[in-house]
Amino acid sequence: MLKIFKHKDQWEGPHHHVFSYLLICQCQMQHRGEIIENVVRRSGISISVLAEKIGISRNTLYNRFKEKNLSYDFILTLGKVLHYNFAVHFPEMNSDRTLPDDARIELFQLEQKYENLLEKYNWLLKFLLKKSQAIDQHALRKKIKEFINAP
């Protein structure tokens, strides 16, 4: 016979541990996409901007919200962009995912270098496009040399 409990105080008794276990299981089986979507919507960042920052289309991001078992790697990526720790909702994310401090520092430095390089590359492409339209080769050579010699 299945007994329905309407209040947690009714759970006390010989089977209390069973109900606690069921609650834990229910929490672990949460719809990850829905949780992520709620956090994203409360963050204030637009879906389009977020999708662009993580390199996917807006429609793809909406489809990811519909996935019950989103990968933790994807969730971590969103967390980095949103500056949000999703381990609050998914404590199991912390296991086997922590890097030693040295590796974390090195990873951060590499990410910064990559972002800096990407910005310079994008600037150079825009500049080359403008200059190719103006056909001012002398100024183009000068800017390319400046770019190459920049730190």
Coordinates of C-alpha atoms in Angstrom, one line a residue, residues 49-57 77-78 81:
V49 CA 24.5 37.3 -26.1
L50 CA 25.1 34.2 -24.0
A51 CA 24.8 31.9 -27.1
E52 CA 27.3 34.1 -28.9
K53 CA 29.8 34.0 -26.0
I54 CA 29.7 30.2 -25.9
G55 CA 29.9 29.9 -29.7
I56 CA 26.5 28.4 -30.5
S57 CA 23.3 29.7 -32.0
T77 CA 31.1 26.5 -19.8
L78 CA 27.9 28.4 -19.0
V81 CA 30.4 32.9 -18.9

